């Protein structure tokens, strides 16, 4: 009898061991649980990512959830801020970042990017009665930007690095606040974001002006640690979603019009 009990315990333990090994496996399919990826962002950039009742929402959030699903993953999107998100991806404490991040050569040295998923450019946000008519007019003005963005870079190219008239903020909402409070004459940031701001705040009397000669075309990409195996899987998923209409559905939800996919083929 004693022997039988001992045997039973052994069999049960072996069975449990096999079970737990299965649970830890990351391969999907066969009803196994999908791996949840940690996605970091700076949720102060509506309509791409912002906080609503404590939740991170926006075009980028819907986009990355759909891409991850297509690639066989689940995601948890966490607001960590702009500078911290780069630190996390570099240190591999997060799997990927989505945050209206422009693909550029400088960042490519340290990170990997997905294929482009959104076309953007910097534009200028000013009060309606401003005498600023072009990027050149920013020369002797005070300009607020989000620190570490292509907007900062573009303004410093115009005004000079170390110019005290370039006021840098940790997020773009703070830069807009500075303009509202009269501490700056203009904000330079991604067109969609400042256009959305003007649309949502008509009584603040701001307008957006563009200057194609001064500001380049930019493309957003998903940011990965260098050599991440996720890049290939996500690139494939993004391309599939652009083909099967899923990307267009999400785009239309946020921007009310159909996307022009031809412009993403850089
Ligand atoms: N596209 C610009 C850049 O990559 C600004 C992005 C800012 N994104 C944000 N979530 N605050 O530099």
Short mmCIF file of C-alpha atoms and ligand atoms in Angstrom, two decimals:
data_model
loop_
_atom_site.label_atom_id
_atom_site.label_comp_id
_atom_site.label_asym_id
_atom_site.label_seq_id
_atom_site.Cartn_x
_atom_site.Cartn_y
_atom_site.Cartn_z
CA UNK A 1 0.00 0.00 0.00
CA UNK A 2 2.76 2.39 0.98
CA UNK A 3 4.57 1.65 -2.24
CA UNK A 4 1.49 2.44 -4.27
CA UNK A 5 1.11 5.86 -2.61
CA UNK A 6 4.74 6.68 -3.35
CA UNK A 7 4.34 5.73 -7.01
CA UNK A 8 1.18 7.81 -7.34
CA UNK A 9 2.93 10.87 -5.94
CA UNK A 10 5.75 10.41 -8.40
CA UNK A 11 3.41 10.13 -11.37
CA UNK A 12 1.39 13.16 -10.35
CA UNK A 13 4.55 15.24 -9.86
CA UNK A 14 5.89 14.25 -13.24
CA UNK A 15 2.56 15.15 -14.81
CA UNK A 16 2.56 18.59 -13.14
CA UNK A 17 6.10 19.22 -14.30
CA UNK A 18 5.16 18.55 -17.92
CA UNK A 19 2.10 20.77 -17.58
CA UNK A 20 4.05 23.74 -16.25
CA UNK A 21 6.65 23.34 -19.00
CA UNK A 22 3.87 23.60 -21.58
CA UNK A 23 2.51 26.73 -19.95
CA UNK A 24 5.87 28.47 -20.08
CA UNK A 25 6.26 27.85 -23.78
CA UNK A 26 5.97 30.97 -25.92
CA UNK A 27 4.89 29.40 -29.17
CA UNK A 28 1.31 30.16 -30.04
CA UNK A 29 -1.31 27.92 -31.56
CA UNK A 30 -3.09 24.91 -30.21
CA UNK A 31 -4.99 26.97 -27.69
CA UNK A 32 -1.88 27.96 -25.79
CA UNK A 33 -1.71 31.36 -24.21
CA UNK A 34 -0.13 34.09 -26.37
CA UNK A 35 2.87 35.96 -25.13
CA UNK A 36 2.14 39.48 -23.86
CA UNK A 37 4.62 42.07 -25.04
CA UNK A 38 5.45 45.20 -23.06
CA UNK A 39 4.92 48.29 -25.21
CA UNK A 40 6.10 51.69 -23.99
CA UNK A 41 4.94 55.13 -25.14
CA UNK A 42 4.70 58.82 -24.31
CA UNK A 43 0.95 59.26 -23.99
CA UNK A 44 0.88 63.05 -24.38
CA UNK A 45 0.58 63.17 -28.15
CA UNK A 46 -3.06 63.03 -29.20
CA UNK A 47 -4.44 61.64 -31.43
CA UNK A 48 -1.58 59.08 -31.57
CA UNK A 49 -1.32 58.30 -27.86
CA UNK A 50 -2.94 60.01 -24.89
CA UNK A 51 -4.59 59.15 -21.61
CA UNK A 52 -8.32 58.87 -21.24
CA UNK A 53 -9.69 57.91 -17.81
CA UNK A 54 -6.34 56.41 -16.88
CA UNK A 55 -6.09 54.37 -20.05
CA UNK A 56 -3.66 54.86 -22.92
CA UNK A 57 -5.62 55.29 -26.16
CA UNK A 58 -5.06 56.62 -29.66
CA UNK A 59 -4.35 55.64 -33.25
CA UNK A 60 -0.97 54.13 -32.33
CA UNK A 61 -2.56 52.03 -29.58
CA UNK A 62 -5.23 50.57 -31.88
CA UNK A 63 -2.59 50.09 -34.55
CA UNK A 64 -0.09 48.24 -32.37
CA UNK A 65 -2.77 46.02 -30.83
CA UNK A 66 -3.94 44.98 -34.29
CA UNK A 67 -0.40 44.40 -35.57
CA UNK A 68 0.50 42.35 -32.50
CA UNK A 69 -2.63 40.26 -32.88
CA UNK A 70 -1.81 39.63 -36.52
CA UNK A 71 1.69 38.53 -35.46
CA UNK A 72 0.31 36.26 -32.73
CA UNK A 73 0.97 38.39 -29.64
CA UNK A 74 -0.89 40.37 -27.06
CA UNK A 75 0.34 43.74 -25.84
CA UNK A 76 0.24 45.85 -22.75
CA UNK A 77 0.76 49.52 -23.58
CA UNK A 78 2.35 51.57 -20.84
CA UNK A 79 2.92 55.32 -20.58
CA UNK A 80 6.51 55.92 -19.49
CA UNK A 81 7.33 59.24 -21.19
CA UNK A 82 9.44 60.20 -24.20
CA UNK A 83 13.05 60.08 -22.99
CA UNK A 84 12.39 57.01 -20.79
CA UNK A 85 10.94 55.02 -23.69
CA UNK A 86 14.25 55.17 -25.55
CA UNK A 87 16.11 54.12 -22.38
CA UNK A 88 13.79 51.12 -22.00
CA UNK A 89 14.19 49.96 -25.59
CA UNK A 90 17.96 50.38 -25.45
CA UNK A 91 18.08 48.44 -22.17
CA UNK A 92 15.57 45.87 -23.48
CA UNK A 93 13.29 46.28 -20.47
CA UNK A 94 10.44 46.76 -22.96
CA UNK A 95 9.82 44.76 -26.14
CA UNK A 96 8.90 47.68 -28.38
CA UNK A 97 7.75 51.30 -28.43
CA UNK A 98 5.07 53.01 -30.45
CA UNK A 99 4.89 56.77 -30.00
CA UNK A 100 4.67 58.59 -33.34
CA UNK A 101 8.42 57.98 -33.55
CA UNK A 102 10.10 59.28 -36.70
CA UNK A 103 12.47 56.91 -38.44
CA UNK A 104 15.82 58.68 -38.88
CA UNK A 105 19.47 57.77 -39.39
CA UNK A 106 20.51 58.96 -35.97
CA UNK A 107 18.07 56.64 -34.17
CA UNK A 108 18.79 53.78 -36.58
CA UNK A 109 22.31 53.57 -35.17
CA UNK A 110 20.94 52.49 -31.81
CA UNK A 111 17.54 50.95 -32.59
CA UNK A 112 15.67 48.98 -35.21
CA UNK A 113 12.50 50.33 -36.82
CA UNK A 114 9.57 48.60 -38.47
CA UNK A 115 8.54 49.51 -42.00
CA UNK A 116 6.94 53.01 -42.11
CA UNK A 117 3.30 53.18 -40.99
CA UNK A 118 2.49 56.91 -41.03
CA UNK A 119 3.56 60.00 -42.99
CA UNK A 120 4.23 63.18 -41.02
CA UNK A 121 6.01 66.51 -41.11
CA UNK A 122 6.73 69.28 -38.64
CA UNK A 123 4.50 72.36 -38.78
CA UNK A 124 4.21 75.59 -36.80
CA UNK A 125 1.50 76.33 -34.24
CA UNK A 126 0.96 80.09 -33.65
CA UNK A 127 -1.71 82.51 -32.44
CA UNK A 128 -4.01 83.70 -35.24
CA UNK A 129 -2.71 87.27 -35.00
CA UNK A 130 1.00 86.28 -35.12
CA UNK A 131 3.31 87.92 -37.67
CA UNK A 132 5.05 84.57 -38.26
CA UNK A 133 4.42 83.52 -41.87
CA UNK A 134 7.13 80.92 -42.46
CA UNK A 135 9.89 78.96 -40.70
CA UNK A 136 12.35 81.78 -41.47
CA UNK A 137 10.23 84.14 -39.35
CA UNK A 138 10.97 81.99 -36.28
CA UNK A 139 14.57 83.31 -36.25
CA UNK A 140 14.17 85.91 -33.51
CA UNK A 141 11.18 84.35 -31.80
CA UNK A 142 10.81 82.12 -28.78
CA UNK A 143 9.88 78.61 -29.92
CA UNK A 144 8.63 75.81 -27.66
CA UNK A 145 9.35 72.20 -28.59
CA UNK A 146 9.30 68.75 -27.04
CA UNK A 147 12.84 67.82 -26.02
CA UNK A 148 14.49 65.14 -28.13
CA UNK A 149 12.10 65.32 -31.07
CA UNK A 150 12.59 66.05 -34.74
CA UNK A 151 10.77 69.33 -34.00
CA UNK A 152 13.56 70.37 -31.64
CA UNK A 153 16.14 69.38 -34.22
CA UNK A 154 14.41 71.36 -36.98
CA UNK A 155 14.08 74.48 -34.82
CA UNK A 156 17.71 74.28 -33.73
CA UNK A 157 18.74 74.05 -37.36
CA UNK A 158 16.89 77.32 -37.95
CA UNK A 159 17.78 79.20 -34.75
CA UNK A 160 21.09 77.59 -33.87
CA UNK A 161 21.95 75.05 -31.19
CA UNK A 162 22.24 76.39 -27.63
CA UNK A 163 19.94 79.27 -28.58
CA UNK A 164 18.04 80.22 -25.41
CA UNK A 165 15.01 81.10 -27.53
CA UNK A 166 14.42 77.39 -28.05
CA UNK A 167 12.45 76.24 -25.02
CA UNK A 168 12.47 72.48 -24.54
CA UNK A 169 9.81 70.56 -22.66
CA UNK A 170 9.50 66.95 -21.61
CA UNK A 171 6.21 66.53 -23.42
CA UNK A 172 4.41 68.33 -26.20
CA UNK A 173 1.41 69.36 -24.09
CA UNK A 174 3.77 71.39 -21.89
CA UNK A 175 5.17 73.10 -24.99
CA UNK A 176 1.65 74.05 -26.08
CA UNK A 177 0.91 75.27 -22.54
CA UNK A 178 3.91 77.59 -22.76
CA UNK A 179 2.52 79.10 -25.97
CA UNK A 180 -0.89 79.50 -24.35
CA UNK A 181 0.64 81.25 -21.35
CA UNK A 182 2.56 83.68 -23.53
CA UNK A 183 5.99 82.21 -22.72
CA UNK A 184 6.60 81.30 -26.37
CA UNK A 185 5.63 82.67 -29.80
CA UNK A 186 5.26 79.30 -31.52
CA UNK A 187 5.36 75.52 -31.12
CA UNK A 188 6.93 73.27 -33.75
CA UNK A 189 5.62 69.69 -33.70
CA UNK A 190 4.13 66.95 -35.88
CA UNK A 191 1.38 68.29 -38.15
CA UNK A 192 -1.37 65.84 -37.17
CA UNK A 193 -0.93 66.60 -33.47
CA UNK A 194 -1.08 70.38 -33.68
CA UNK A 195 -3.82 70.32 -36.30
CA UNK A 196 -5.88 68.12 -33.98
CA UNK A 197 -5.20 70.55 -31.14
CA UNK A 198 -6.48 73.53 -33.15
CA UNK A 199 -9.57 71.58 -34.20
CA UNK A 200 -10.38 70.60 -30.61
CA UNK A 201 -9.71 74.05 -29.15
CA UNK A 202 -11.26 76.53 -31.59
CA UNK A 203 -11.69 79.29 -29.01
CA UNK A 204 -7.97 79.47 -28.27
CA UNK A 205 -7.43 81.16 -31.66
CA UNK A 206 -4.42 79.22 -32.83
CA UNK A 207 -3.57 78.30 -36.40
CA UNK A 208 -1.10 75.90 -38.00
CA UNK A 209 1.18 76.95 -40.82
CA UNK A 210 3.38 74.76 -42.96
CA UNK A 211 6.74 75.33 -44.60
CA UNK A 212 7.68 72.49 -46.91
CA UNK A 213 11.05 74.05 -47.64
CA UNK A 214 12.07 74.01 -44.00
CA UNK A 215 10.58 70.77 -42.72
CA UNK A 216 11.21 67.34 -44.22
CA UNK A 217 8.78 64.52 -44.86
CA UNK A 218 8.98 62.03 -41.99
CA UNK A 219 7.75 58.48 -41.48
CA UNK A 220 6.76 56.88 -38.20
CA UNK A 221 7.99 53.42 -37.32
CA UNK A 222 7.64 50.98 -34.44
CA UNK A 223 10.84 51.05 -32.35
CA UNK A 224 12.62 47.82 -31.37
CA UNK A 225 15.86 46.97 -29.60
CA UNK A 226 18.60 46.26 -32.15
CA UNK A 227 18.41 42.71 -33.54
CA UNK A 228 14.96 42.08 -32.05
CA UNK A 229 13.35 39.10 -33.74
CA UNK A 230 10.02 40.91 -33.45
CA UNK A 231 10.94 43.33 -36.25
CA UNK A 232 10.51 40.78 -39.03
CA UNK A 233 7.29 39.43 -37.55
CA UNK A 234 5.81 42.91 -37.11
CA UNK A 235 6.90 44.08 -40.57
CA UNK A 236 5.10 41.13 -42.08
CA UNK A 237 1.99 41.82 -39.99
CA UNK A 238 1.98 45.54 -40.91
CA UNK A 239 2.21 44.74 -44.61
CA UNK A 240 -0.60 42.19 -44.31
CA UNK A 241 -2.82 44.73 -42.54
CA UNK A 242 -2.18 47.30 -45.23
CA UNK A 243 -3.26 44.74 -47.81
CA UNK A 244 -6.31 43.33 -46.05
CA UNK A 245 -7.96 46.65 -45.13
CA UNK A 246 -7.39 46.40 -41.37
CA UNK A 247 -4.98 49.36 -41.37
CA UNK A 248 -7.48 51.46 -43.34
CA UNK A 249 -10.22 50.62 -40.83
CA UNK A 250 -8.16 51.88 -37.88
CA UNK A 251 -6.97 54.92 -39.84
CA UNK A 252 -10.54 55.85 -40.75
CA UNK A 253 -11.71 55.50 -37.15
CA UNK A 254 -9.22 58.17 -36.07
CA UNK A 255 -8.88 60.41 -39.12
CA UNK A 256 -12.29 60.01 -40.79
CA UNK A 257 -10.74 59.57 -44.25
CA UNK A 258 -9.11 56.72 -46.13
CA UNK A 259 -5.31 56.49 -45.88
CA UNK A 260 -3.16 57.08 -48.95
CA UNK A 261 -1.05 53.94 -48.71
CA UNK A 262 1.02 54.85 -51.75
CA UNK A 263 2.71 57.64 -49.79
CA UNK A 264 4.07 55.15 -47.25
CA UNK A 265 6.11 53.43 -49.92
CA UNK A 266 9.10 55.66 -49.38
N1 LIG B 1 7.75 62.40 -34.61
C1 LIG B 1 8.55 63.18 -33.71
C2 LIG B 1 9.83 62.46 -33.41
O1 LIG B 1 9.93 61.30 -33.61
C3 LIG B 1 7.82 63.52 -32.43
C4 LIG B 1 7.22 62.35 -31.73
C5 LIG B 1 6.75 62.66 -30.33
N2 LIG B 1 5.95 61.59 -29.85
C6 LIG B 1 5.33 61.58 -28.66
N3 LIG B 1 4.58 60.58 -28.34
N4 LIG B 1 5.51 62.57 -27.85
O2 LIG B 1 10.77 63.06 -32.96
#
